Short mmCIF file of C-alpha atoms (C1' of nucleotides) in Angstrom, two decimals:
data_model
loop_
_atom_site.label_atom_id
_atom_site.label_comp_id
_atom_site.label_asym_id
_atom_site.label_seq_id
_atom_site.Cartn_x
_atom_site.Cartn_y
_atom_site.Cartn_z
CA MET A 1 155.33 70.32 124.54
CA MET A 2 152.14 68.66 123.48
CA LEU A 3 152.29 66.16 120.69
CA ARG A 4 152.41 68.09 117.49
CA THR A 5 151.12 65.23 115.44
CA MET A 6 147.81 65.20 117.23
CA ALA A 7 145.05 67.59 116.40
CA ASP A 8 144.42 70.08 119.13
CA SER A 9 141.43 69.09 121.16
CA ALA A 10 139.62 70.29 124.19
CA ARG A 11 140.04 66.91 125.81
CA PHE A 12 143.35 66.52 127.55
CA ILE A 13 143.60 62.81 126.91
CA ASP A 14 143.47 63.20 123.14
CA GLY A 15 146.96 64.61 123.27
CA TYR A 16 148.27 62.37 126.01
CA LEU A 17 150.85 59.82 124.96
CA LEU A 18 150.34 57.40 127.84
CA TYR A 19 146.66 57.27 127.01
CA LEU A 20 147.41 56.61 123.37
CA LEU A 21 149.70 53.75 124.34
CA ALA A 22 147.15 52.23 126.70
CA ARG A 23 144.40 52.59 124.15
CA ALA A 24 146.39 51.05 121.32
CA SER A 25 147.31 48.12 123.53
CA SER A 26 143.75 47.65 124.69
CA VAL A 27 142.16 47.95 121.27
CA ALA A 28 144.68 45.72 119.57
CA SER A 29 144.30 43.05 122.24
CA ALA A 30 140.54 43.15 122.68
CA GLU A 31 139.65 40.69 119.96
CA PHE A 32 142.17 38.05 120.94
CA HIS A 33 141.50 38.47 124.64
CA GLU A 34 137.87 37.68 123.90
CA GLU A 35 138.98 34.52 122.19
CA VAL A 36 141.07 33.63 125.25
CA ARG A 37 137.99 34.02 127.43
CA ARG A 38 135.83 32.02 125.03
CA ARG A 39 138.36 29.23 125.45
CA GLY A 40 137.82 29.39 129.21
CA PHE A 41 140.88 31.33 130.34
CA ASN A 42 141.39 34.81 131.62
CA VAL A 43 144.08 37.14 130.39
CA SER A 44 146.25 36.70 133.48
CA ASN A 45 146.34 32.95 133.01
CA TRP A 46 147.11 33.32 129.33
CA ARG A 47 149.99 35.67 130.05
CA VAL A 48 151.59 33.30 132.52
CA LEU A 49 151.26 30.32 130.24
CA ALA A 50 152.61 32.33 127.32
CA ALA A 51 155.51 33.58 129.39
CA LEU A 52 156.43 30.05 130.40
CA LYS A 53 156.36 28.66 126.88
CA GLY A 54 159.91 28.09 125.76
CA SER A 55 161.35 29.66 128.89
CA GLY A 56 162.61 26.54 130.61
CA GLY A 57 160.81 27.62 133.77
CA GLN A 58 160.57 30.93 135.57
CA THR A 59 160.42 31.94 139.19
CA VAL A 60 157.37 33.64 140.64
CA GLY A 61 159.22 36.94 140.72
CA GLU A 62 160.34 36.66 137.11
CA LEU A 63 156.81 35.83 136.03
CA ALA A 64 155.47 38.83 137.90
CA ALA A 65 157.91 41.13 136.11
CA VAL A 66 157.27 39.59 132.71
CA CYS A 67 153.50 39.60 133.13
CA LEU A 68 153.43 43.17 134.39
CA VAL A 69 151.78 42.43 137.72
CA ASN A 70 153.01 42.54 141.29
CA GLN A 71 154.42 39.58 143.06
CA PRO A 72 151.53 38.68 145.40
CA ALA A 73 149.16 38.69 142.43
CA MET A 74 151.48 36.32 140.62
CA SER A 75 151.70 33.97 143.60
CA LYS A 76 147.93 33.72 143.46
CA THR A 77 147.69 33.29 139.71
CA VAL A 78 150.29 30.52 139.87
CA GLU A 79 148.36 28.87 142.67
CA ARG A 80 145.24 28.85 140.52
CA LEU A 81 147.13 27.43 137.55
CA VAL A 82 148.56 24.71 139.77
CA ARG A 83 145.05 23.81 140.88
CA GLN A 84 144.03 23.65 137.23
CA GLY A 85 146.91 21.29 136.53
CA LEU A 86 148.49 23.60 133.96
CA VAL A 87 151.73 24.43 135.78
CA GLU A 88 153.81 22.92 138.54
CA ARG A 89 155.81 24.59 141.28
CA ARG A 90 159.14 23.34 142.55
CA ALA A 91 161.49 24.87 145.08
CA ASP A 92 164.74 25.90 143.44
CA VAL A 93 167.60 23.55 144.25
CA GLY A 94 170.29 26.17 144.64
CA ASP A 95 168.17 28.76 146.44
CA ARG A 96 165.22 27.37 148.29
CA ARG A 97 163.56 30.75 148.61
CA ARG A 98 162.90 30.64 144.91
CA VAL A 99 159.98 28.78 143.43
CA ASN A 100 160.36 27.57 139.87
CA VAL A 101 157.23 27.36 137.81
CA ASN A 102 156.96 25.09 134.78
CA LEU A 103 154.27 24.03 132.36
CA THR A 104 152.82 20.57 132.91
CA GLY A 105 152.10 18.35 129.95
CA GLU A 106 148.54 19.57 129.91
CA GLY A 107 149.75 23.15 130.32
CA GLU A 108 152.03 22.68 127.35
CA ARG A 109 149.20 21.36 125.20
CA THR A 110 146.92 24.15 126.33
CA VAL A 111 149.39 26.93 125.68
CA ASP A 112 150.28 25.49 122.31
CA GLU A 113 146.69 25.87 121.22
CA LEU A 114 146.48 29.37 122.59
CA ILE A 115 149.76 30.38 120.98
CA SER A 116 148.62 28.97 117.70
CA ALA A 117 145.51 31.13 117.91
CA ALA A 118 147.61 34.10 118.98
CA LYS A 119 149.90 33.70 116.00
CA ALA A 120 146.97 33.49 113.62
CA HIS A 121 145.53 36.63 115.15
CA GLN A 122 148.88 38.37 114.95
CA GLU A 123 149.19 37.58 111.27
CA ARG A 124 145.85 39.19 110.62
CA LEU A 125 146.75 42.17 112.77
CA ILE A 126 150.06 42.76 111.00
CA GLU A 127 148.30 42.46 107.69
CA ALA A 128 145.78 45.08 108.80
CA ILE A 129 148.42 47.47 110.08
CA GLY A 130 150.78 46.79 107.21
CA PRO A 131 154.00 44.83 107.57
CA ARG A 132 156.26 47.83 107.02
CA GLU A 133 154.34 49.99 109.45
CA THR A 134 154.44 47.15 111.94
CA GLU A 135 158.22 47.13 111.81
CA THR A 136 158.27 50.84 112.46
CA LEU A 137 155.90 50.33 115.37
CA VAL A 138 157.96 47.54 116.86
CA ALA A 139 161.12 49.62 116.71
CA ALA A 140 159.34 52.57 118.31
CA LEU A 141 157.92 50.42 121.11
CA HIS A 142 161.32 48.96 121.88
CA ARG A 143 162.64 52.46 122.12
CA VAL A 144 159.89 53.43 124.55
CA ILE A 145 160.72 50.49 126.78
CA GLU A 146 164.41 51.18 126.59
CA ARG A 147 164.08 54.88 127.37
CA SER A 148 161.41 54.60 130.06
CA GLY A 149 163.63 53.13 132.68
CA GLU A 150 163.73 49.51 131.56
CA GLY A 151 166.51 49.75 129.05
CA MET B 1 154.71 35.62 110.06
CA MET B 2 156.64 36.43 113.18
CA LEU B 3 158.01 39.90 113.56
CA ARG B 4 161.13 40.05 111.51
CA THR B 5 162.55 42.94 113.45
CA MET B 6 162.78 40.92 116.62
CA ALA B 7 165.55 38.50 117.31
CA ASP B 8 164.43 34.94 117.23
CA SER B 9 163.95 33.66 120.71
CA ALA B 10 162.80 30.53 122.36
CA ARG B 11 160.21 32.51 124.28
CA PHE B 12 157.04 33.04 122.35
CA ILE B 13 156.26 36.36 123.95
CA ASP B 14 159.49 37.97 122.79
CA GLY B 15 158.10 37.99 119.29
CA TYR B 16 154.52 38.77 120.21
CA LEU B 17 153.26 42.18 119.20
CA LEU B 18 150.42 42.40 121.72
CA TYR B 19 152.90 41.70 124.50
CA LEU B 20 155.23 44.40 123.23
CA LEU B 21 152.36 46.88 123.17
CA ALA B 22 151.25 45.98 126.68
CA ARG B 23 154.79 46.14 127.98
CA ALA B 24 155.54 49.50 126.40
CA SER B 25 152.34 50.92 127.84
CA SER B 26 153.05 49.52 131.28
CA VAL B 27 156.68 50.56 131.42
CA ALA B 28 156.03 54.04 130.10
CA SER B 29 153.19 54.61 132.54
CA ALA B 30 154.76 53.11 135.65
CA GLU B 31 156.55 56.19 136.87
CA PHE B 32 153.63 58.56 136.50
CA HIS B 33 151.15 56.08 137.90
CA GLU B 34 153.30 55.93 141.01
CA GLU B 35 153.04 59.68 141.27
CA VAL B 36 149.27 59.43 140.94
CA ARG B 37 149.20 56.99 143.84
CA ARG B 38 151.52 59.15 145.92
CA ARG B 39 148.99 61.93 145.46
CA GLY B 40 146.32 59.67 146.90
CA PHE B 41 144.51 58.52 143.75
CA ASN B 42 144.40 55.27 141.90
CA VAL B 43 144.81 54.94 138.18
CA SER B 44 141.12 54.32 137.56
CA ASN B 45 140.18 57.56 139.28
CA TRP B 46 142.85 59.46 137.41
CA ARG B 47 141.63 58.14 134.09
CA VAL B 48 138.06 59.18 134.73
CA LEU B 49 139.02 62.65 135.87
CA ALA B 50 141.38 63.05 132.91
CA ALA B 51 138.69 61.86 130.51
CA LEU B 52 136.22 64.38 131.88
CA LYS B 53 138.59 67.33 131.63
CA GLY B 54 137.50 69.48 128.75
CA SER B 55 134.82 67.02 127.67
CA GLY B 56 131.77 68.94 128.73
CA GLY B 57 130.51 65.85 130.54
CA GLN B 58 130.33 62.21 129.56
CA THR B 59 127.87 59.43 130.21
CA VAL B 60 128.83 56.38 132.23
CA GLY B 61 128.99 54.31 129.07
CA GLU B 62 131.17 56.81 127.26
CA LEU B 63 133.52 56.96 130.22
CA ALA B 64 133.76 53.18 130.30
CA ALA B 65 134.73 53.10 126.63
CA VAL B 66 137.21 55.94 126.94
CA CYS B 67 138.79 54.55 130.10
CA LEU B 68 139.03 51.04 128.67
CA VAL B 69 136.99 49.33 131.37
CA ASN B 70 133.58 47.69 131.37
CA GLN B 71 130.43 49.47 132.29
CA PRO B 72 129.75 48.07 135.77
CA ALA B 73 133.29 48.94 136.82
CA MET B 74 132.74 52.47 135.62
CA SER B 75 129.44 52.80 137.48
CA LYS B 76 131.30 51.94 140.64
CA THR B 77 134.29 54.17 139.98
CA VAL B 78 131.93 57.07 139.32
CA GLU B 79 130.07 56.29 142.54
CA ARG B 80 133.33 56.50 144.46
CA LEU B 81 134.27 59.77 142.80
CA VAL B 82 130.86 61.17 143.67
CA ARG B 83 131.42 60.22 147.29
CA GLN B 84 134.80 61.96 147.15
CA GLY B 85 133.11 65.08 145.83
CA LEU B 86 135.14 65.11 142.61
CA VAL B 87 132.36 64.48 140.10
CA GLU B 88 128.61 64.85 139.98
CA ARG B 89 126.00 62.68 138.30
CA ARG B 90 122.89 63.98 136.60
CA ALA B 91 120.23 62.13 134.64
CA ASP B 92 120.24 63.19 131.00
CA VAL B 93 117.33 65.46 130.11
CA GLY B 94 116.59 64.00 126.70
CA ASP B 95 117.16 60.36 127.61
CA ARG B 96 116.65 59.58 131.25
CA ARG B 97 118.43 56.23 130.98
CA ARG B 98 121.68 58.12 130.51
CA VAL B 99 123.66 59.49 133.39
CA ASN B 100 125.85 62.48 132.67
CA VAL B 101 128.99 62.80 134.72
CA ASN B 102 130.77 66.11 135.25
CA LEU B 103 133.67 67.40 137.27
CA THR B 104 132.80 69.39 140.36
CA GLY B 105 134.77 72.49 141.25
CA GLU B 106 136.98 70.43 143.49
CA GLY B 107 137.29 67.76 140.80
CA GLU B 108 138.36 70.43 138.34
CA ARG B 109 141.03 71.72 140.69
CA THR B 110 142.23 68.20 141.43
CA VAL B 111 142.47 67.13 137.82
CA ASP B 112 144.22 70.35 136.88
CA GLU B 113 147.01 69.48 139.27
CA LEU B 114 147.22 65.92 138.02
CA ILE B 115 147.20 67.02 134.41
CA SER B 116 149.93 69.50 135.11
CA ALA B 117 152.05 66.71 136.57
CA ALA B 118 151.14 64.46 133.63
CA LYS B 119 152.24 67.08 131.15
CA ALA B 120 155.53 67.57 132.94
CA HIS B 121 156.09 63.84 132.92
CA GLN B 122 155.17 63.65 129.25
CA GLU B 123 157.70 66.31 128.38
CA ARG B 124 160.42 64.31 130.06
CA LEU B 125 159.24 61.12 128.39
CA ILE B 126 159.21 62.67 124.93
CA GLU B 127 162.65 64.07 125.57
CA ALA B 128 163.87 60.60 126.54
CA ILE B 129 162.33 58.91 123.52
CA GLY B 130 163.25 61.72 121.18
CA PRO B 131 160.71 64.13 119.71
CA ARG B 132 161.04 62.82 116.16
CA GLU B 133 160.75 59.21 117.26
CA THR B 134 157.75 60.14 119.36
CA GLU B 135 155.98 61.48 116.31
CA THR B 136 156.66 58.24 114.50
CA LEU B 137 155.34 56.33 117.48
CA VAL B 138 152.19 58.41 117.73
CA ALA B 139 151.43 57.91 114.06
CA ALA B 140 152.01 54.17 114.38
CA LEU B 141 149.76 53.90 117.43
CA HIS B 142 146.97 55.77 115.71
CA ARG B 143 147.28 53.34 112.87
CA VAL B 144 147.01 50.40 115.23
CA ILE B 145 143.85 51.80 116.76
CA GLU B 146 142.38 52.59 113.38
CA ARG B 147 143.13 49.17 111.92
CA SER B 148 142.22 47.08 114.95
CA GLY B 149 138.52 47.59 114.66
CA GLU B 150 138.21 51.03 116.24
CA GLY B 151 138.96 53.12 113.18
"C1'" DT C 1 99.05 52.47 120.65
"C1'" DG C 2 100.11 48.28 123.07
"C1'" DT C 3 103.70 45.01 123.04
"C1'" DT C 4 108.30 43.52 122.30
"C1'" DA C 5 113.22 44.68 121.72
"C1'" DT C 6 116.81 47.36 122.69
"C1'" DT C 7 119.68 50.46 125.28
"C1'" DA C 8 121.79 52.55 129.56
"C1'" DT C 9 122.90 52.01 134.10
"C1'" DA C 10 122.96 49.69 138.63
"C1'" DT C 11 123.52 45.88 141.72
"C1'" DG C 12 125.06 41.54 144.00
"C1'" DA C 13 128.01 37.69 144.36
"C1'" DA C 14 132.37 35.83 143.20
"C1'" DA C 15 137.04 36.37 141.36
"C1'" DA C 16 141.07 38.90 141.14
"C1'" DG C 17 144.28 42.46 142.50
"C1'" DG C 18 146.81 45.65 145.78
"C1'" DC C 19 149.13 46.58 149.93
"C1'" DA C 20 151.24 45.58 154.09
"C1'" DT C 21 153.54 42.20 156.32
"C1'" DA C 22 154.85 37.42 157.83
"C1'" DT C 23 157.84 33.54 156.82
"C1'" DT C 24 161.71 31.28 155.07
"C1'" DT C 25 166.17 31.27 153.18
"C1'" DT C 26 170.36 33.42 151.82
"C1'" DT C 27 173.92 36.96 152.15
"C1'" DA C 28 176.69 40.26 154.64
"C1'" DT C 29 179.13 41.66 158.54
"C1'" DA C 30 180.93 42.19 163.16
"C1'" DT D 1 180.11 31.92 163.34
"C1'" DA D 2 176.45 34.53 165.53
"C1'" DT D 3 173.73 38.22 164.18
"C1'" DA D 4 171.78 41.50 161.26
"C1'" DA D 5 170.26 42.68 156.68
"C1'" DA D 6 168.40 41.45 152.36
"C1'" DA D 7 165.77 38.68 149.12
"C1'" DA D 8 161.88 35.57 147.45
"C1'" DT D 9 157.50 34.04 148.22
"C1'" DA D 10 153.12 33.57 150.76
"C1'" DT D 11 149.24 35.27 153.31
"C1'" DG D 12 145.49 38.20 155.13
"C1'" DC D 13 142.69 41.99 154.65
"C1'" DC D 14 140.54 45.20 151.92
"C1'" DT D 15 139.50 47.27 147.43
"C1'" DT D 16 138.35 46.78 142.80
"C1'" DT D 17 136.83 44.24 138.84
"C1'" DT D 18 134.11 40.85 136.50
"C1'" DC D 19 130.05 38.39 135.26
"C1'" DA D 20 125.41 37.79 135.26
"C1'" DT D 21 121.37 39.94 135.76
"C1'" DA D 22 117.92 43.36 137.44
"C1'" DT D 23 115.80 47.80 136.60
"C1'" DA D 24 114.37 51.63 134.07
"C1'" DA D 25 113.71 54.14 129.86
"C1'" DT D 26 113.46 54.49 124.97
"C1'" DA D 27 112.80 52.58 120.26
"C1'" DA D 28 110.64 49.53 117.05
"C1'" DC D 29 106.85 47.45 115.18
"C1'" DA D 30 102.60 44.87 114.62
#
DNA sequence: TGTTATTATATGAAAAGGCATATTTTTATA
DNA sequence: TATAAAAATATGCCTTTTCATATAATAACA
């Protein structure tokens, strides 16, 4: 079954749900991601810092899962953030294979600014989409996640 | 305003719409993207081939926009696909700055197989999400795209 | 029409990511 | 409790992307 709510089109992708999801994510994020870069960070760094905020620390593996990248990539991103002084690594006490990653003081200050900008952007975005429609969207996205093998 | 439909959480990202969008896209795509790789392609190649199918040819710039990557990356992806014999490049007749990209016969056969697998996967995904909920989702995603500066 | 701006694509160097695998530590089992 | 298996992270190599910029062609304009 092709999506009945989409106009028929010669182009396959115009009726392809995974493309629509990727496009919506990309388009919605583009503006803020530019702001992240203007502030001197790349999106990977931003995601790690954002994931750490309020988490009480995460392991490399947890960060990889949360940030939607593979583990070796996360090891390298964390290494870069350590060199920038934004996070610190510490071997887990109970299981020394694990490496706990936490925000440093500077990392905390940095992410607070970024999060503040992200929240401001999100307010504008929700206003543009419409608050009611946003709630519908959020529910639908949770359902996708839940039913796609991550529930 | 934070999203009211999400439980309050210490972690910023749990209430962050752009993260939810990225996560839904990633989770929903993961399974099929693995199949693409098993078939010997990477996601970038798949996206270009899928974008070309039924398009009547696209320029490098158009492909970059459609495939959500920047132009130099697309020039290089196209170059690789040319070397693999899946697409062909031709300078545009009316504007010789433009480079038109088309599927070759082999590219057509290849993408037909991939699209067939994508459609089968999509059927299963829609079944898992629920057809009615999928329609709601599709409408919401179109709205996001439309209201995020791409309308 | 000659000159300047703009647009489309390509290229080169550096950064980041992906994949296989090594290393270290913990868990399971004989 | 040795030993084997599993788990978490790191590392090396190679591919891909990114960023800045070069090149080529068209458009604008004086």
